[in-house]
Amino acid sequence: DAGVIQSPRHEVTEMGQEVTLRCKPISGHNSLFWYRQTMMRGLELLIYFNNNVPIDDSGMPEDRFSAKMPNASFSTLKIQPSEPRDSAVYFCASSLGAGGPRGEQFFGPGTRLTVL
Amino acid sequence: QQQVKQSPQSLIVQKGGISIINCAYENTAFDYFPWYQQFPGKGPALLIAIRPDVSEKKEGRFTISFNKSAKQFSLHIMDSQPGDSATYFCAASKSGTGTYKYIFGTGTRLKVLA
């Protein structure tokens, strides 16, 4: 059974360019989470969706970041324009139901983003 | 109040030894505390989790100890093995709007020497 799928696995871009990260959650899961991981700040929750609806985007750093979930099997995280400080590993995770003790969050392999 | 403080930042343990990682939180509304294990180049994976109605949970060589009054919890890895070398994250969460939102600690990089 496939886990959470993320693409691309690595992305190198130049400052000012648009970056789109993609995620396919585990089939049947109805909660999806986007995280950012850096050495300085660890794992930070950016936004999460429940039943394709954004529930909490308070972790999104600024308006340059946007996320969508057009259907239950696909989500995107877009950065426009990108900046060097956006360089990080971005993880997508999904869970069944509310998560927590009733359903763990399963993480994808991550996308390593480098903005030059 | 939303922070989870984790220590130490890194830990080196001899094979067969006990690895101990500590976390502390402030928000008493947190009601679920998972630990995640992350190997290089991989996403974090759930290792073990506890709810505040118990003081300890054990799964194989991994034990969570929970002190509700002190708002602290810790991960103990008994008989540590080189294969346990990874980064460990504690987290805390509370249900809200139907979904658990995790606040992660900053991580502990564990190295177990053969």
CSV table of C-alpha atoms in Angstrom, one decimal:
chain,number,residue,atom,x,y,z
A,1,ASP,CA,0.0,0.0,0.0
A,2,ALA,CA,1.5,3.3,-1.0
A,3,GLY,CA,2.2,5.9,1.6
A,4,VAL,CA,2.0,9.6,1.3
A,5,ILE,CA,3.6,10.6,-2.0
A,6,GLN,CA,5.4,13.9,-2.5
A,7,SER,CA,6.9,15.5,-5.5
A,8,PRO,CA,9.4,16.6,-6.4
A,9,ARG,CA,11.8,15.1,-3.9
A,10,HIS,CA,14.3,17.9,-4.5
A,11,GLU,CA,13.8,21.4,-5.9
A,12,VAL,CA,16.5,24.0,-6.6
A,13,THR,CA,15.3,27.3,-7.8
A,14,GLU,CA,16.3,30.9,-7.9
A,15,MET,CA,15.0,33.7,-5.8
A,16,GLY,CA,11.8,35.2,-7.2
A,17,GLN,CA,10.7,32.1,-8.9
A,18,GLU,CA,7.4,30.3,-8.2
A,19,VAL,CA,7.6,26.9,-6.5
A,20,THR,CA,4.9,24.3,-6.4
A,21,LEU,CA,5.1,21.3,-4.1
A,22,ARG,CA,2.7,18.4,-4.5
A,23,CYS,CA,1.2,15.8,-2.2
A,24,LYS,CA,-0.9,12.8,-2.6
A,25,PRO,CA,-2.3,11.6,0.7
A,26,ILE,CA,-3.0,8.0,1.7
A,27,SER,CA,-6.2,6.8,0.1
A,28,GLY,CA,-9.1,7.2,2.5
A,29,HIS,CA,-7.4,9.7,4.8
A,30,ASN,CA,-9.4,12.9,5.2
A,31,SER,CA,-6.9,15.1,7.0
A,32,LEU,CA,-3.8,16.5,5.4
A,33,PHE,CA,-1.0,18.6,6.9
A,34,TRP,CA,1.8,20.6,5.5
A,35,TYR,CA,5.0,21.0,7.6
A,36,ARG,CA,8.3,22.8,7.2
A,37,GLN,CA,11.5,21.5,8.8
A,38,THR,CA,14.6,23.6,9.3
A,39,MET,CA,17.5,23.2,11.7
A,40,MET,CA,16.7,26.4,13.4
A,41,ARG,CA,13.0,26.0,13.9
A,42,GLY,CA,12.4,22.2,13.7
A,43,LEU,CA,9.1,20.9,12.4
A,44,GLU,CA,6.5,23.6,12.0
A,45,LEU,CA,2.9,23.1,11.0
A,46,LEU,CA,2.0,25.4,8.1
A,47,ILE,CA,-1.6,24.5,7.3
A,48,TYR,CA,-4.0,21.6,7.6
A,49,PHE,CA,-7.1,20.5,5.8
A,50,ASN,CA,-10.0,18.4,6.9
A,51,ASN,CA,-12.2,16.9,4.2
A,52,ASN,CA,-10.4,19.2,1.7
A,53,VAL,CA,-11.3,22.3,3.6
A,54,PRO,CA,-8.5,24.4,5.1
A,55,ILE,CA,-9.0,24.5,8.9
A,56,ASP,CA,-6.0,26.3,10.2
A,57,ASP,CA,-3.5,28.3,8.2
A,58,SER,CA,-2.0,30.2,11.1
A,59,GLY,CA,1.4,28.7,10.5
A,60,MET,CA,1.7,29.9,6.9
A,61,PRO,CA,4.6,32.4,7.2
A,62,GLU,CA,3.3,35.1,4.9
A,63,ASP,CA,1.2,35.8,1.8
A,64,ARG,CA,3.8,34.3,-0.5
A,65,PHE,CA,2.7,30.9,0.7
A,66,SER,CA,-0.6,29.4,-0.4
A,67,ALA,CA,-2.0,25.8,-0.2
A,68,LYS,CA,-4.9,24.1,-2.0
A,69,MET,CA,-6.7,20.8,-1.8
A,70,PRO,CA,-8.9,20.6,-4.8
A,71,ASN,CA,-9.9,17.0,-4.0
A,72,ALA,CA,-9.3,14.2,-1.5
A,73,SER,CA,-6.3,12.8,-3.4
A,74,PHE,CA,-4.2,15.9,-4.1
A,75,SER,CA,-2.8,19.0,-2.5
A,76,THR,CA,-0.3,21.7,-3.4
A,77,LEU,CA,1.8,24.1,-1.5
A,78,LYS,CA,2.9,27.1,-3.6
A,79,ILE,CA,5.5,29.7,-2.8
A,80,GLN,CA,5.5,32.8,-5.0
A,81,PRO,CA,7.9,34.5,-5.1
A,82,SER,CA,10.4,32.3,-3.4
A,83,GLU,CA,13.2,33.6,-1.2
A,84,PRO,CA,16.4,32.0,0.1
A,85,ARG,CA,14.9,31.8,3.6
A,86,ASP,CA,12.3,29.5,2.3
A,87,SER,CA,15.0,26.8,1.9
A,88,ALA,CA,13.8,23.9,4.0
A,89,VAL,CA,12.4,20.4,3.8
A,90,TYR,CA,8.6,20.5,3.3
A,91,PHE,CA,6.6,17.5,4.5
A,92,CYS,CA,3.1,16.5,3.8
A,93,ALA,CA,1.3,14.2,6.2
A,94,SER,CA,-2.2,12.6,6.2
A,95,SER,CA,-4.4,10.9,8.8
A,96,LEU,CA,-7.7,9.1,9.0
A,97,GLY,CA,-10.3,11.0,10.8
A,98,ALA,CA,-9.3,13.5,13.5
A,99,GLY,CA,-5.8,12.1,13.9
A,100,GLY,CA,-4.3,11.8,17.3
A,101,PRO,CA,-5.1,8.6,19.2
A,102,ARG,CA,-7.8,7.8,16.7
A,103,GLY,CA,-5.5,8.0,13.7
A,104,GLU,CA,-1.8,8.7,13.5
A,105,GLN,CA,-0.3,11.2,11.1
A,106,PHE,CA,1.7,9.5,8.3
A,107,PHE,CA,4.4,11.6,6.8
A,108,GLY,CA,5.7,11.6,3.2
A,109,PRO,CA,9.4,11.5,2.4
A,110,GLY,CA,9.5,15.3,2.0
A,111,THR,CA,10.6,17.8,-0.6
A,112,ARG,CA,14.0,19.4,-0.1
A,113,LEU,CA,13.7,23.0,-1.4
A,114,THR,CA,16.8,25.1,-2.0
A,115,VAL,CA,16.3,28.7,-3.1
A,116,LEU,CA,19.4,30.4,-4.4
B,1,GLN,CA,2.1,28.5,25.8
B,2,GLN,CA,2.1,26.5,22.6
B,3,GLN,CA,5.7,25.5,22.8
B,4,VAL,CA,7.1,22.1,23.5
B,5,LYS,CA,10.6,22.2,24.8
B,6,GLN,CA,12.8,19.2,24.1
B,7,SER,CA,16.2,18.2,25.4
B,8,PRO,CA,19.0,17.3,24.8
B,9,GLN,CA,19.6,18.5,21.3
B,10,SER,CA,21.9,15.6,20.7
B,11,LEU,CA,22.8,12.4,22.5
B,12,ILE,CA,25.5,9.8,22.2
B,13,VAL,CA,24.9,6.4,23.9
B,14,GLN,CA,26.8,3.2,23.9
B,15,LYS,CA,25.2,0.1,22.5
B,16,GLY,CA,23.1,-1.5,25.2
B,17,GLY,CA,22.8,1.7,27.2
B,18,ILE,CA,19.6,3.7,28.0
B,19,SER,CA,18.7,6.7,26.0
B,20,ILE,CA,16.6,9.3,27.7
B,21,ILE,CA,15.0,12.3,25.9
B,22,ASN,CA,12.9,14.8,27.8
B,23,CYS,CA,10.1,17.2,26.8
B,24,ALA,CA,8.1,19.8,28.7
B,25,TYR,CA,4.9,21.7,27.8
B,26,GLU,CA,2.9,24.5,29.2
B,27,ASN,CA,-0.6,24.2,27.7
B,28,THR,CA,-2.6,22.0,30.1
B,29,ALA,CA,-5.2,21.5,27.3
B,30,PHE,CA,-2.8,19.2,25.5
B,31,ASP,CA,-4.3,15.7,25.6
B,32,TYR,CA,-2.2,13.6,23.3
B,33,PHE,CA,1.6,13.2,23.3
B,34,PRO,CA,3.2,11.2,20.4
B,35,TRP,CA,6.9,10.5,19.8
B,36,TYR,CA,8.2,10.4,16.2
B,37,GLN,CA,11.3,8.8,14.9
B,38,GLN,CA,13.0,10.2,11.8
B,39,PHE,CA,15.9,8.6,9.8
B,40,PRO,CA,18.0,10.7,7.4
B,41,GLY,CA,16.2,11.4,4.2
B,42,LYS,CA,12.9,10.1,5.5
B,43,GLY,CA,9.8,11.6,6.9
B,44,PRO,CA,9.0,11.2,10.6
B,45,ALA,CA,7.2,8.1,11.7
B,46,LEU,CA,5.1,7.5,14.8
B,47,LEU,CA,7.0,5.5,17.4
B,48,ILE,CA,4.9,5.5,20.5
B,49,ALA,CA,2.2,7.8,22.0
B,50,ILE,CA,0.5,8.4,25.3
B,51,ARG,CA,-2.5,10.2,26.7
B,52,PRO,CA,-2.4,12.0,30.1
B,53,ASP,CA,-4.6,9.6,31.9
B,54,VAL,CA,-1.7,7.1,32.3
B,55,SER,CA,1.8,7.7,33.7
B,56,GLU,CA,3.7,5.2,31.6
B,57,LYS,CA,3.4,3.4,28.3
B,58,LYS,CA,5.8,0.7,27.2
B,59,GLU,CA,6.2,-0.9,23.7
B,60,GLY,CA,9.1,-3.2,23.4
B,61,ARG,CA,12.3,-1.3,24.3
B,62,PHE,CA,10.5,2.1,24.1
B,63,THR,CA,8.8,3.6,27.2
B,64,ILE,CA,7.1,6.9,27.6
B,65,SER,CA,7.0,8.3,31.2
B,66,PHE,CA,4.4,11.0,31.8
B,67,ASN,CA,4.3,13.5,34.7
B,68,LYS,CA,1.1,15.5,34.4
B,69,SER,CA,1.7,17.7,37.4
B,70,ALA,CA,5.1,18.7,36.2
B,71,LYS,CA,3.9,18.9,32.6
B,72,GLN,CA,6.8,16.8,31.5
B,73,PHE,CA,7.2,13.6,29.5
B,74,SER,CA,10.1,11.6,28.4
B,75,LEU,CA,11.2,8.8,26.1
B,76,HIS,CA,13.3,6.0,27.4
B,77,ILE,CA,15.0,3.6,24.9
B,78,MET,CA,16.3,0.5,26.7
B,79,ASP,CA,19.1,-1.6,25.4
B,80,SER,CA,19.8,1.1,22.7
B,81,GLN,CA,21.0,-0.3,19.4
B,82,PRO,CA,22.9,1.3,16.5
B,83,GLY,CA,19.7,1.0,14.4
B,84,ASP,CA,18.0,3.4,16.9
B,85,SER,CA,20.3,6.1,15.6
B,86,ALA,CA,17.9,8.7,14.4
B,87,THR,CA,16.3,12.1,15.2
B,88,TYR,CA,13.5,11.9,17.8
B,89,PHE,CA,10.7,14.4,18.1
B,90,CYS,CA,8.2,14.7,20.8
B,91,ALA,CA,4.9,16.4,20.2
B,92,ALA,CA,1.8,17.6,22.0
B,93,SER,CA,-1.6,18.2,20.6
B,94,LYS,CA,-5.2,18.8,21.5
B,95,SER,CA,-8.3,18.1,19.5
B,96,GLY,CA,-9.9,21.1,18.0
B,97,THR,CA,-12.2,21.7,15.1
B,98,GLY,CA,-12.2,17.9,14.6
B,99,THR,CA,-8.5,17.5,13.9
B,100,TYR,CA,-5.5,17.0,16.1
B,101,LYS,CA,-2.9,19.8,15.6
B,102,TYR,CA,0.6,18.7,16.6
B,103,ILE,CA,3.2,21.1,18.2
B,104,PHE,CA,6.6,19.4,17.8
B,105,GLY,CA,9.7,19.8,19.9
B,106,THR,CA,12.9,20.8,18.2
B,107,GLY,CA,14.2,17.2,18.0
B,108,THR,CA,17.0,15.1,19.5
B,109,ARG,CA,19.7,13.6,17.3
B,110,LEU,CA,20.6,10.2,18.9
B,111,LYS,CA,23.7,8.3,17.9
B,112,VAL,CA,24.2,4.8,19.4
B,113,LEU,CA,27.8,3.6,19.2
B,114,ALA,CA,28.4,0.0,18.2
